[in-house]
C-alpha positions as CSV (number, residue, x, y, z in Angstrom):
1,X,7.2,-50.8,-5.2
2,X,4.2,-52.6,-5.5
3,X,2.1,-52.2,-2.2
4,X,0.9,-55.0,-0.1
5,X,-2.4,-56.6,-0.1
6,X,-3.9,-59.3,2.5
7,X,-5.0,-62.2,0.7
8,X,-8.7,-61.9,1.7
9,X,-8.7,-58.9,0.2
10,X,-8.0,-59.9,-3.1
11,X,-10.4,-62.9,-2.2
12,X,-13.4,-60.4,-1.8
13,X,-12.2,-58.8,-4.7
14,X,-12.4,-61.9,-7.1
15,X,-16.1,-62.5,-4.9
16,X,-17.2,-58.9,-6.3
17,X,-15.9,-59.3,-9.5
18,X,-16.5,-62.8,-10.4
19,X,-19.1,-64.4,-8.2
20,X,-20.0,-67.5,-9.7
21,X,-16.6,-68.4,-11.0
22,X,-15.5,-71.7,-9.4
23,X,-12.5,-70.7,-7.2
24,X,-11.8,-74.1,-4.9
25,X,-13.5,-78.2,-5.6
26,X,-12.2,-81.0,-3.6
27,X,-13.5,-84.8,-3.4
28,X,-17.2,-83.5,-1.9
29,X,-18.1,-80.2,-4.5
30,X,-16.7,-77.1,-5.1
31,X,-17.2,-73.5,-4.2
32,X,-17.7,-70.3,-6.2
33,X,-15.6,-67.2,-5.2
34,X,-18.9,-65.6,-3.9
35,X,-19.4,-69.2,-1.9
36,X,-15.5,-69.1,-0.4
37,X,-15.8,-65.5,0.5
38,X,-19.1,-66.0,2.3
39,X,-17.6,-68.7,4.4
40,X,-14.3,-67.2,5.1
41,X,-16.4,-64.6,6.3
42,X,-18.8,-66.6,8.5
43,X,-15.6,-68.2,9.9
44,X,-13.6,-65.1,10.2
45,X,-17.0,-63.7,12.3
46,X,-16.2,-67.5,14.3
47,X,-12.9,-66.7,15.2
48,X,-13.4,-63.3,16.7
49,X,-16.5,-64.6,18.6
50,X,-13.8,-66.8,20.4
51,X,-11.4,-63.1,20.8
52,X,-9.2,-64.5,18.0
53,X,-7.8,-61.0,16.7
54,X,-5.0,-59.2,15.3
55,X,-1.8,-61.2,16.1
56,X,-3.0,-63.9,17.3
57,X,-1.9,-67.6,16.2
58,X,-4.0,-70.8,14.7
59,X,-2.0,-73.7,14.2
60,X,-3.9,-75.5,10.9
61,X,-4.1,-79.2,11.0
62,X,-6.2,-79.9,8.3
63,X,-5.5,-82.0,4.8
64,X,-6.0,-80.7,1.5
65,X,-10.1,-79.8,1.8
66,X,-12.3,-76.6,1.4
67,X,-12.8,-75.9,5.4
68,X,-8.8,-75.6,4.7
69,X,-9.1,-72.7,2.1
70,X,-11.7,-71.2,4.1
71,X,-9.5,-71.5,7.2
72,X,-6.6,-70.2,5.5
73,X,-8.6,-67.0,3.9
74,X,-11.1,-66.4,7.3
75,X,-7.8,-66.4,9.5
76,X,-6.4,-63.5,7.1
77,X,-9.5,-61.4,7.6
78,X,-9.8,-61.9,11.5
79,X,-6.2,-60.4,11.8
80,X,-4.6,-63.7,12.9
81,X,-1.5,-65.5,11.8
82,X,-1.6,-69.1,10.2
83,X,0.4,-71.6,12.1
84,X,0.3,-74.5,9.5
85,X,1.5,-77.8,11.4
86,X,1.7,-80.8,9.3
87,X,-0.5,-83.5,10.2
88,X,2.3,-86.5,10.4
89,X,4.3,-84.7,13.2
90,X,4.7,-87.1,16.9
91,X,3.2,-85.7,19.9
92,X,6.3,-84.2,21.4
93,X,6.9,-82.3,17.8
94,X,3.0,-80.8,17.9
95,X,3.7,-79.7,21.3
96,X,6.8,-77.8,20.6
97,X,5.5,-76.6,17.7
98,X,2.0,-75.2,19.2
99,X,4.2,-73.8,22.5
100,X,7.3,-72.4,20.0
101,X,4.3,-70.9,17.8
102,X,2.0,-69.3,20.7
103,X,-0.4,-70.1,19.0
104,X,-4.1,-69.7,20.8
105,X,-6.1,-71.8,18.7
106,X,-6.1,-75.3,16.6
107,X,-8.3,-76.2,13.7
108,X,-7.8,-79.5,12.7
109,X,-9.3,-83.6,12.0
110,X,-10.9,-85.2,15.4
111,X,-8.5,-87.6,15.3
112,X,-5.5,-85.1,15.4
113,X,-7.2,-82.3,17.7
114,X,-7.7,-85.4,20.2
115,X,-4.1,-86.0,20.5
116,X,-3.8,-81.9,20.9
117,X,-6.8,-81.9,24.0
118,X,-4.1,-84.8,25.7
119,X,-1.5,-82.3,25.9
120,X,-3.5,-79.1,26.3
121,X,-2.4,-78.6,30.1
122,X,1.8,-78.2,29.1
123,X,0.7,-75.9,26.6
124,X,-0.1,-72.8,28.0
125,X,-1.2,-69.9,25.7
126,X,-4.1,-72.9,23.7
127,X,-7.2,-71.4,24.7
128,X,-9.5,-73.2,22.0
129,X,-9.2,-76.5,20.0
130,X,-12.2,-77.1,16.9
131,X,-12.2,-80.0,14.9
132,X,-13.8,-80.4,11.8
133,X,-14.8,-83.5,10.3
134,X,-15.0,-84.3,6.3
135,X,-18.8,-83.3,5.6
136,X,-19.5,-82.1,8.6
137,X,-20.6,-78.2,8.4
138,X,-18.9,-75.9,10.1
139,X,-19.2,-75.0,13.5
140,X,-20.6,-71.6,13.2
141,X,-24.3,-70.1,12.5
142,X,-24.5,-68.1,9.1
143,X,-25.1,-64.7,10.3
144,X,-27.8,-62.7,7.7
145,X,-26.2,-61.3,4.7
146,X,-27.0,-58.0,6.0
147,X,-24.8,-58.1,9.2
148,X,-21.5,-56.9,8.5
149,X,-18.4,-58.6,9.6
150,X,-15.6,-56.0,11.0
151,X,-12.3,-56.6,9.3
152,X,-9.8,-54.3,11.2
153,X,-12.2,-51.8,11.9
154,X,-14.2,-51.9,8.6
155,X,-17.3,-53.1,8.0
156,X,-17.7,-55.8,5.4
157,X,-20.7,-57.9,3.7
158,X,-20.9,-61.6,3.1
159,X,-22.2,-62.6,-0.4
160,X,-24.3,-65.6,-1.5
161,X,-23.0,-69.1,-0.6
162,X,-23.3,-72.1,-3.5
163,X,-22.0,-75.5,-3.9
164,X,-21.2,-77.7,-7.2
165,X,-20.8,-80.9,-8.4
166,X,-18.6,-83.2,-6.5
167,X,-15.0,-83.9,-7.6
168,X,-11.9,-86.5,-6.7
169,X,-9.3,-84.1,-6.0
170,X,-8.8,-80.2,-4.5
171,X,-7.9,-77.6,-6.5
172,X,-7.6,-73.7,-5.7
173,X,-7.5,-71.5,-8.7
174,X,-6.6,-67.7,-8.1
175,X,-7.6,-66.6,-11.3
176,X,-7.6,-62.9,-11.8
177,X,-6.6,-62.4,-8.4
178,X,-3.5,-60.4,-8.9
179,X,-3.8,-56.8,-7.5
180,X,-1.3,-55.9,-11.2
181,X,-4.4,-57.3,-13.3
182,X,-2.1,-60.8,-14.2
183,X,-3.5,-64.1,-13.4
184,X,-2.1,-66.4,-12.2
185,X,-2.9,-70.5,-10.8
186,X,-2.2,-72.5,-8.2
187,X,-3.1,-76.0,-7.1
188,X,-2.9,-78.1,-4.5
């Protein structure tokens, strides 16, 4: 049997091995793998600032975008659990959802995480609501590249951020990626 690997692990593996490879472009510019793991890792360091850990729950409300891959890979390495919610759901369904899920913490569009601060007091295990806007950067500091990040107890380095070209559309490639050697792709 073929053991298990978190998927930030085998992002930081593609950032070692092939830095400036493009690995994720949407309608703004792209990222590198070396770019994507550097700010997975800045908002993995995010998360735990706020006690996001092993376990715990972040509902996702975000569209197809980089701060989603980012969000999707830094959640991995601070331990946490995605919660994806989808963005069309009525109030009542966000609030069952976010109360079924226990989820602590949602990452989403203004104009969705606004709906989520009106209900916040029925929903009692959301400590922290963060909305991110399209351009806006994220709401963290870049720590130096000399700080390491702890990932379960390990120490880890972030690598050199970069930005392309803008393009119309978002696609994530996860070239080379498989811990077996075999590529594979996906898009969104």
């Amino acid at each position: 049997m073929t053991p298990l690997i978190r998927v930030d692990h085998l992002l930081a593996r593609s950032a070692v091995e092939q830095p400036a490879k493009e690995a994720v472009l949407d309608k703004r510019g792209s990222l590198t793998y070396g770019g994507l793991d550097a700010l997975a890792s800045r908002f993995a360091r995010y998360l735990q600032s706020r006690s996001i850990g092993e376990g715990d729950r972040i509902a996702l409300l975000l569209p197809n975008c980089i701060e989603f891959v980012a969000a999707f890979f830094a959640i991995s390495r601070a331990g946490a659990v995605l919660v994806p919610l989808n963005p069309g759901y009525t109030d009542p369904e966000f609030g069952h959802a976010l109360e079924d899920s226990g989820a602590r913490m949602v990452i989403g569009r203004a104009r969705l995480t606004e709906r989520i601060e009106a209900m916040r007091e029925d929903l009692l295990k959301l400590d922290h609501v963060l909305a991110i806007e399209d351009g806006q950067s994220m709401p963290f500091d870049s720590p130096p590249l000399d700080e390491p990040l702890e990932i379960l107890g390990a120490p880890v380095l972030g690598v050199a951020f970069s930005v392309d070209a803008p393009n119309a559309f978002l696609a994530v490639r996860l070239n080379d990626m498989a811990p077996d050697g075999t590529s594979s792709q996906v898009t969104y």
